[in-house]
mmCIF file of C-alpha atoms in Angstrom:
data_model
loop_
_atom_site.group_PDB
_atom_site.id
_atom_site.type_symbol
_atom_site.label_atom_id
_atom_site.label_comp_id
_atom_site.label_asym_id
_atom_site.label_seq_id
_atom_site.Cartn_x
_atom_site.Cartn_y
_atom_site.Cartn_z
ATOM 1 C CA MET A 1 102.227 113.259 76.024
ATOM 2 C CA GLN A 2 104.688 110.912 77.736
ATOM 3 C CA THR A 3 104.299 107.175 77.233
ATOM 4 C CA GLU A 4 105.769 104.269 79.208
ATOM 5 C CA PHE A 5 108.560 104.150 76.620
ATOM 6 C CA SER A 6 109.482 107.825 76.951
ATOM 7 C CA ARG A 7 109.428 107.742 80.755
ATOM 8 C CA THR A 8 111.536 104.576 80.861
ATOM 9 C CA LEU A 9 113.985 105.968 78.308
ATOM 10 C CA SER A 10 114.528 109.055 80.459
ATOM 11 C CA LEU A 11 114.878 107.039 83.684
ATOM 12 C CA LEU A 12 117.442 104.707 82.119
ATOM 13 C CA ARG A 13 119.610 107.644 81.081
ATOM 14 C CA GLN A 14 119.397 109.135 84.583
ATOM 15 C CA GLU A 15 120.316 105.770 86.130
ATOM 16 C CA ARG A 16 123.342 105.575 83.846
ATOM 17 C CA GLY A 17 124.349 109.050 84.962
ATOM 18 C CA VAL A 18 124.929 110.542 81.521
ATOM 19 C CA SER A 19 123.716 113.776 80.022
ATOM 20 C CA GLN A 20 121.170 113.892 77.269
ATOM 21 C CA ARG A 21 123.862 115.190 74.940
ATOM 22 C CA THR A 22 126.205 112.282 75.730
ATOM 23 C CA ALA A 23 123.481 109.647 75.394
ATOM 24 C CA ALA A 24 122.285 111.130 72.107
ATOM 25 C CA GLY A 25 125.808 111.059 70.662
ATOM 26 C CA GLU A 26 126.380 107.434 71.666
ATOM 27 C CA LEU A 27 122.966 106.467 70.297
ATOM 28 C CA GLY A 28 123.727 108.158 66.976
ATOM 29 C CA ILE A 29 121.015 110.829 67.055
ATOM 30 C CA SER A 30 120.796 114.529 67.843
ATOM 31 C CA GLN A 31 120.165 115.781 71.376
ATOM 32 C CA ALA A 32 116.984 117.475 70.159
ATOM 33 C CA LEU A 33 115.620 114.201 68.796
ATOM 34 C CA LEU A 34 116.446 112.325 72.010
ATOM 35 C CA SER A 35 114.693 115.068 73.964
ATOM 36 C CA HIS A 36 111.620 114.562 71.787
ATOM 37 C CA TYR A 37 111.726 110.807 72.448
ATOM 38 C CA GLU A 38 112.138 111.256 76.206
ATOM 39 C CA ASN A 39 109.272 113.740 76.376
ATOM 40 C CA GLY A 40 106.922 111.721 74.196
ATOM 41 C CA ILE A 41 106.797 114.355 71.465
ATOM 42 C CA ARG A 42 107.915 111.911 68.787
ATOM 43 C CA GLU A 43 107.898 108.125 68.547
ATOM 44 C CA PRO A 44 111.108 106.342 67.465
ATOM 45 C CA GLY A 45 111.463 103.626 64.882
ATOM 46 C CA LEU A 46 112.356 100.020 65.614
ATOM 47 C CA ALA A 47 116.044 100.605 64.811
ATOM 48 C CA PHE A 48 116.360 103.174 67.596
ATOM 49 C CA VAL A 49 114.522 100.963 70.097
ATOM 50 C CA VAL A 50 117.013 98.162 69.387
ATOM 51 C CA ARG A 51 119.988 100.536 69.804
ATOM 52 C CA ALA A 52 118.560 101.877 73.068
ATOM 53 C CA CYS A 53 118.085 98.329 74.409
ATOM 54 C CA ASP A 54 121.710 97.503 73.602
ATOM 55 C CA TYR A 55 122.980 100.816 74.995
ATOM 56 C CA TYR A 56 121.160 100.470 78.325
ATOM 57 C CA ASN A 57 121.450 96.661 78.397
ATOM 58 C CA VAL A 58 117.727 96.043 78.890
ATOM 59 C CA SER A 59 115.093 93.968 77.118
ATOM 60 C CA ALA A 60 112.706 95.431 74.568
ATOM 61 C CA ASP A 61 109.764 94.423 76.762
ATOM 62 C CA TYR A 62 111.219 96.458 79.619
ATOM 63 C CA ILE A 63 111.879 99.606 77.631
ATOM 64 C CA LEU A 64 108.389 99.398 76.094
ATOM 65 C CA GLY A 65 106.773 99.045 79.528
ATOM 66 C CA ARG A 66 105.586 95.461 79.025
ATOM 67 C CA THR A 67 107.580 94.054 81.941
ATOM 68 C CA LEU A 68 109.150 95.431 85.127
ATOM 69 C CA SER A 69 112.356 93.406 84.827
ATOM 70 C CA LYS A 70 115.233 94.740 82.786
ATOM 71 C CA GLU A 71 115.986 91.208 81.615
ATOM 72 C CA GLY A 72 112.366 90.645 80.609
ATOM 73 C CA ASN A 73 111.587 88.340 83.557
ATOM 74 C CA MET A 74 109.073 88.876 86.332
ATOM 75 C CA LEU A 75 110.512 90.527 89.440
ATOM 76 C CA THR A 76 110.246 88.677 92.732
ATOM 77 C CA GLU A 77 109.425 90.366 96.023
ATOM 78 C CA GLN A 78 113.076 89.926 97.036
ATOM 79 C CA ASP A 79 114.191 91.672 93.849
ATOM 80 C CA ILE A 80 112.063 94.649 94.814
ATOM 81 C CA LEU A 81 113.397 94.656 98.387
ATOM 82 C CA ASN A 82 116.977 94.415 97.120
ATOM 83 C CA ALA A 83 116.313 97.318 94.783
ATOM 84 C CA ALA A 84 115.794 99.569 97.791
ATOM 85 C CA GLU A 85 119.194 98.714 99.306
ATOM 86 C CA PRO A 86 122.004 101.325 99.201
ATOM 87 C CA GLY A 87 124.073 101.021 96.052
ATOM 88 C CA SER A 88 121.254 99.530 94.019
ATOM 89 C CA ASP A 89 120.462 101.099 90.660
ATOM 90 C CA LEU A 90 116.779 101.102 91.611
ATOM 91 C CA ARG A 91 115.930 103.381 94.512
ATOM 92 C CA GLY A 92 113.911 106.450 95.412
ATOM 93 C CA SER A 93 111.780 107.693 92.541
ATOM 94 C CA VAL A 94 112.864 104.818 90.300
ATOM 95 C CA LEU A 95 111.686 102.223 92.820
ATOM 96 C CA ALA A 96 108.466 104.208 93.257
ATOM 97 C CA THR A 97 107.951 104.128 89.485
ATOM 98 C CA LEU A 98 108.434 100.361 89.456
ATOM 99 C CA GLN A 99 105.895 99.830 92.255
ATOM 100 C CA SER A 100 103.480 102.238 90.591
ATOM 101 C CA LYS A 101 103.644 100.227 87.357
ATOM 102 C CA LEU A 102 102.939 97.027 89.262
ATOM 103 C CA ILE A 103 99.876 98.370 91.060
ATOM 104 C CA SER A 104 98.442 100.396 88.179
ATOM 105 C CA GLY A 105 98.840 97.447 85.813
ATOM 106 C CA ALA A 106 97.143 95.058 88.225
ATOM 107 C CA VAL A 107 94.260 97.465 88.889
ATOM 108 C CA SER A 108 93.827 98.019 85.155
ATOM 109 C CA VAL A 109 93.431 94.278 84.564
ATOM 110 C CA LEU A 110 91.024 93.920 87.499
ATOM 111 C CA PHE A 111 88.676 96.621 86.232
ATOM 112 C CA GLU A 112 88.904 95.454 82.635
ATOM 113 C CA LEU A 113 87.707 92.042 83.821
ATOM 114 C CA LEU A 114 84.992 93.600 85.988
ATOM 115 C CA GLY A 115 83.884 95.672 83.019
ATOM 116 C CA LYS A 116 83.261 92.517 81.042
ATOM 117 C CA THR A 117 80.641 91.467 83.630
ATOM 118 C CA GLY A 118 78.685 94.636 82.868
ATOM 119 C CA ASN A 119 77.799 94.929 86.566
ATOM 120 C CA LYS A 120 77.872 98.572 87.633
ATOM 121 C CA ASP A 121 77.450 97.819 91.345
ATOM 122 C CA ALA A 122 80.455 95.462 91.421
ATOM 123 C CA ILE A 123 82.614 98.012 89.623
ATOM 124 C CA ASN A 124 81.600 100.824 91.994
ATOM 125 C CA ALA A 125 82.061 98.707 95.117
ATOM 126 C CA GLY A 126 85.503 97.578 93.928
ATOM 127 C CA ALA A 127 86.503 101.175 93.206
ATOM 128 C CA ALA A 128 85.281 102.308 96.635
ATOM 129 C CA CYS A 129 87.230 99.544 98.366
ATOM 130 C CA LEU A 130 90.466 100.490 96.609
ATOM 131 C CA GLY A 131 89.703 104.174 97.110
ATOM 132 C CA ASP A 132 89.549 103.687 100.879
ATOM 133 C CA THR A 133 92.986 102.054 100.840
ATOM 134 C CA LEU A 134 94.449 104.911 98.815
ATOM 135 C CA TYR A 135 92.781 107.425 101.148
ATOM 136 C CA GLN A 136 94.357 105.733 104.178
ATOM 137 C CA LEU A 137 97.868 105.668 102.721
ATOM 138 C CA TYR A 138 97.755 109.204 101.341
ATOM 139 C CA ARG A 139 96.363 110.659 104.573
ATOM 140 C CA ARG A 140 99.140 109.012 106.570
ATOM 141 C CA LEU A 141 101.703 110.506 104.184
ATOM 142 C CA TYR A 142 99.907 113.868 104.444
ATOM 143 C CA ARG A 143 100.072 113.742 108.239
ATOM 144 C CA ALA A 144 103.741 112.775 108.204
ATOM 145 C CA SER A 145 104.453 115.875 106.108
ATOM 146 C CA GLY A 146 103.070 118.072 108.891
ATOM 147 C CA SER A 147 100.383 119.514 106.620
ATOM 148 C CA ASN A 148 97.121 120.879 107.997
ATOM 149 C CA GLU A 149 94.580 118.046 108.037
ATOM 150 C CA SER A 150 91.707 120.469 107.564
ATOM 151 C CA TYR A 151 92.270 119.580 103.898
ATOM 152 C CA PHE A 152 90.132 116.500 104.655
ATOM 153 C CA ALA A 153 86.448 116.672 105.529
ATOM 154 C CA LEU A 154 86.673 113.578 107.765
ATOM 155 C CA PRO A 155 87.760 114.690 111.261
ATOM 156 C CA ALA A 156 91.067 113.270 112.444
ATOM 157 C CA ALA A 157 89.373 111.618 115.431
ATOM 158 C CA ALA A 158 87.022 109.651 113.158
ATOM 159 C CA TRP A 159 89.903 108.646 110.911
ATOM 160 C CA GLU A 160 92.060 107.521 113.826
ATOM 161 C CA ILE A 161 89.436 105.055 115.080
ATOM 162 C CA GLY A 162 89.501 103.340 111.681
ATOM 163 C CA LEU A 163 86.341 104.624 110.012
ATOM 164 C CA GLU A 164 87.871 104.088 106.561
ATOM 165 C CA ASP A 165 88.753 100.509 107.546
ATOM 166 C CA ALA A 166 85.123 99.874 108.418
ATOM 167 C CA ASP A 167 83.964 101.350 105.119
ATOM 168 C CA ARG A 168 86.515 99.302 103.182
ATOM 169 C CA LYS A 169 85.189 96.090 104.739
ATOM 170 C CA LEU A 170 81.630 97.212 103.986
ATOM 171 C CA GLN A 171 82.503 97.893 100.345
ATOM 172 C CA GLU A 172 84.273 94.539 100.125
ATOM 173 C CA HIS A 173 81.130 92.865 101.502
ATOM 174 C CA ARG A 174 78.980 94.686 98.926
ATOM 175 C CA PHE A 175 81.411 93.650 96.213
ATOM 176 C CA ALA A 176 81.125 89.989 97.240
ATOM 177 C CA ARG A 177 77.323 90.106 97.549
ATOM 178 C CA THR A 178 76.997 91.790 94.160
ATOM 179 C CA LEU A 179 79.135 89.133 92.471
ATOM 180 C CA GLU A 180 76.780 86.492 93.863
ATOM 181 C CA THR A 181 74.065 87.956 91.629
ATOM 182 C CA VAL A 182 76.217 87.767 88.488
ATOM 183 C CA LYS A 183 75.646 84.697 86.367
ATOM 184 C CA GLN A 184 78.742 82.538 86.057
ATOM 185 C CA GLU A 185 78.667 82.729 82.273
ATOM 186 C CA GLU A 186 78.834 86.533 82.542
ATOM 187 C CA ILE A 187 82.172 86.363 84.375
ATOM 188 C CA PRO A 188 85.095 86.297 81.909
ATOM 189 C CA ASP A 189 87.502 83.396 81.673
ATOM 190 C CA LEU A 190 90.130 83.915 84.392
ATOM 191 C CA SER A 191 92.585 81.246 83.260
ATOM 192 C CA ASP A 192 96.181 82.402 82.787
ATOM 193 C CA ALA A 193 95.984 81.874 79.042
ATOM 194 C CA ALA A 194 92.769 83.887 78.707
ATOM 195 C CA ILE A 195 94.037 86.810 80.792
ATOM 196 C CA LYS A 196 97.341 86.909 78.904
ATOM 197 C CA LYS A 197 95.391 87.084 75.643
ATOM 198 C CA ALA A 198 92.961 89.750 76.895
ATOM 199 C CA CYS A 199 95.555 91.871 78.703
ATOM 200 C CA PRO A 200 98.977 91.300 77.127
ATOM 201 C CA GLY A 201 101.806 92.888 79.085
ATOM 202 C CA ARG A 202 99.624 94.076 81.980
ATOM 203 C CA CYS A 203 98.700 90.552 83.091
ATOM 204 C CA GLN A 204 102.214 90.168 84.478
ATOM 205 C CA SER A 205 101.577 93.011 86.921
ATOM 206 C CA LEU A 206 98.460 91.287 88.247
ATOM 207 C CA THR A 207 100.313 87.993 88.610
ATOM 208 C CA GLN A 208 103.181 89.690 90.443
ATOM 209 C CA VAL A 209 100.958 91.615 92.864
ATOM 210 C CA LEU A 210 98.845 88.554 93.649
ATOM 211 C CA SER A 211 101.798 86.200 94.096
ATOM 212 C CA THR A 212 103.675 88.660 96.324
ATOM 213 C CA ALA A 213 100.629 89.228 98.540
ATOM 214 C CA ASP A 214 99.845 85.511 98.624
ATOM 215 C CA ALA A 215 103.393 84.679 99.728
ATOM 216 C CA ARG A 216 103.356 87.372 102.408
ATOM 217 C CA LEU A 217 99.993 86.230 103.779
ATOM 218 C CA SER A 218 101.055 82.571 103.698
ATOM 219 C CA GLU A 219 104.042 83.423 105.875
ATOM 220 C CA LEU A 220 101.758 85.195 108.339
ATOM 221 C CA ALA A 221 99.474 82.158 108.444
ATOM 222 C CA LYS A 222 102.421 79.923 109.382
ATOM 223 C CA GLN A 223 103.075 82.069 112.431
ATOM 224 C CA ASP A 224 99.687 81.277 113.991
#
């Protein structure tokens, strides 16, 4: 089964534009062994990880999936936008992978923290709220592809008037009301230090997603 390391290792080689045979030779291993590493069949030792970091000029945290920056620093929103520009080494599926890591990492931290409250209703309402957003984005992509929307049970007319938006707001309201019933001592410590300790590596994704959204919304507020 592929891990973050194996996926990143394969992506780095593709970005560099070299064959598996060439990369294996320059890394001092057989092509078969590199194939096993890239497909998650075998796990490498520390010596190989160090060589791979030097070969691809990235940090160990990046290649191990603990950060989204090749230098080991947190990416800014502008970094992500620049990555999509022509000529950048991060575009298409690579950029999509980066964004996927950000969102999945942030969601993972959110639900780990919600799980510590032990409140089933809050967890379900949060999942429903995020599910509505995913539904909206995927259905728009599905429509853009020209596919038959009979795949969805919700009629197109009901979707077009924003029924999922209404449900998302309802689920968000339920989420907020449910949290009001949770005792404060049952909510985990949300300080930066506590989250970094509880969710090492992934906490950076949450911080990045929140800071990017906060900056974007702050700019919108200035326009009023």
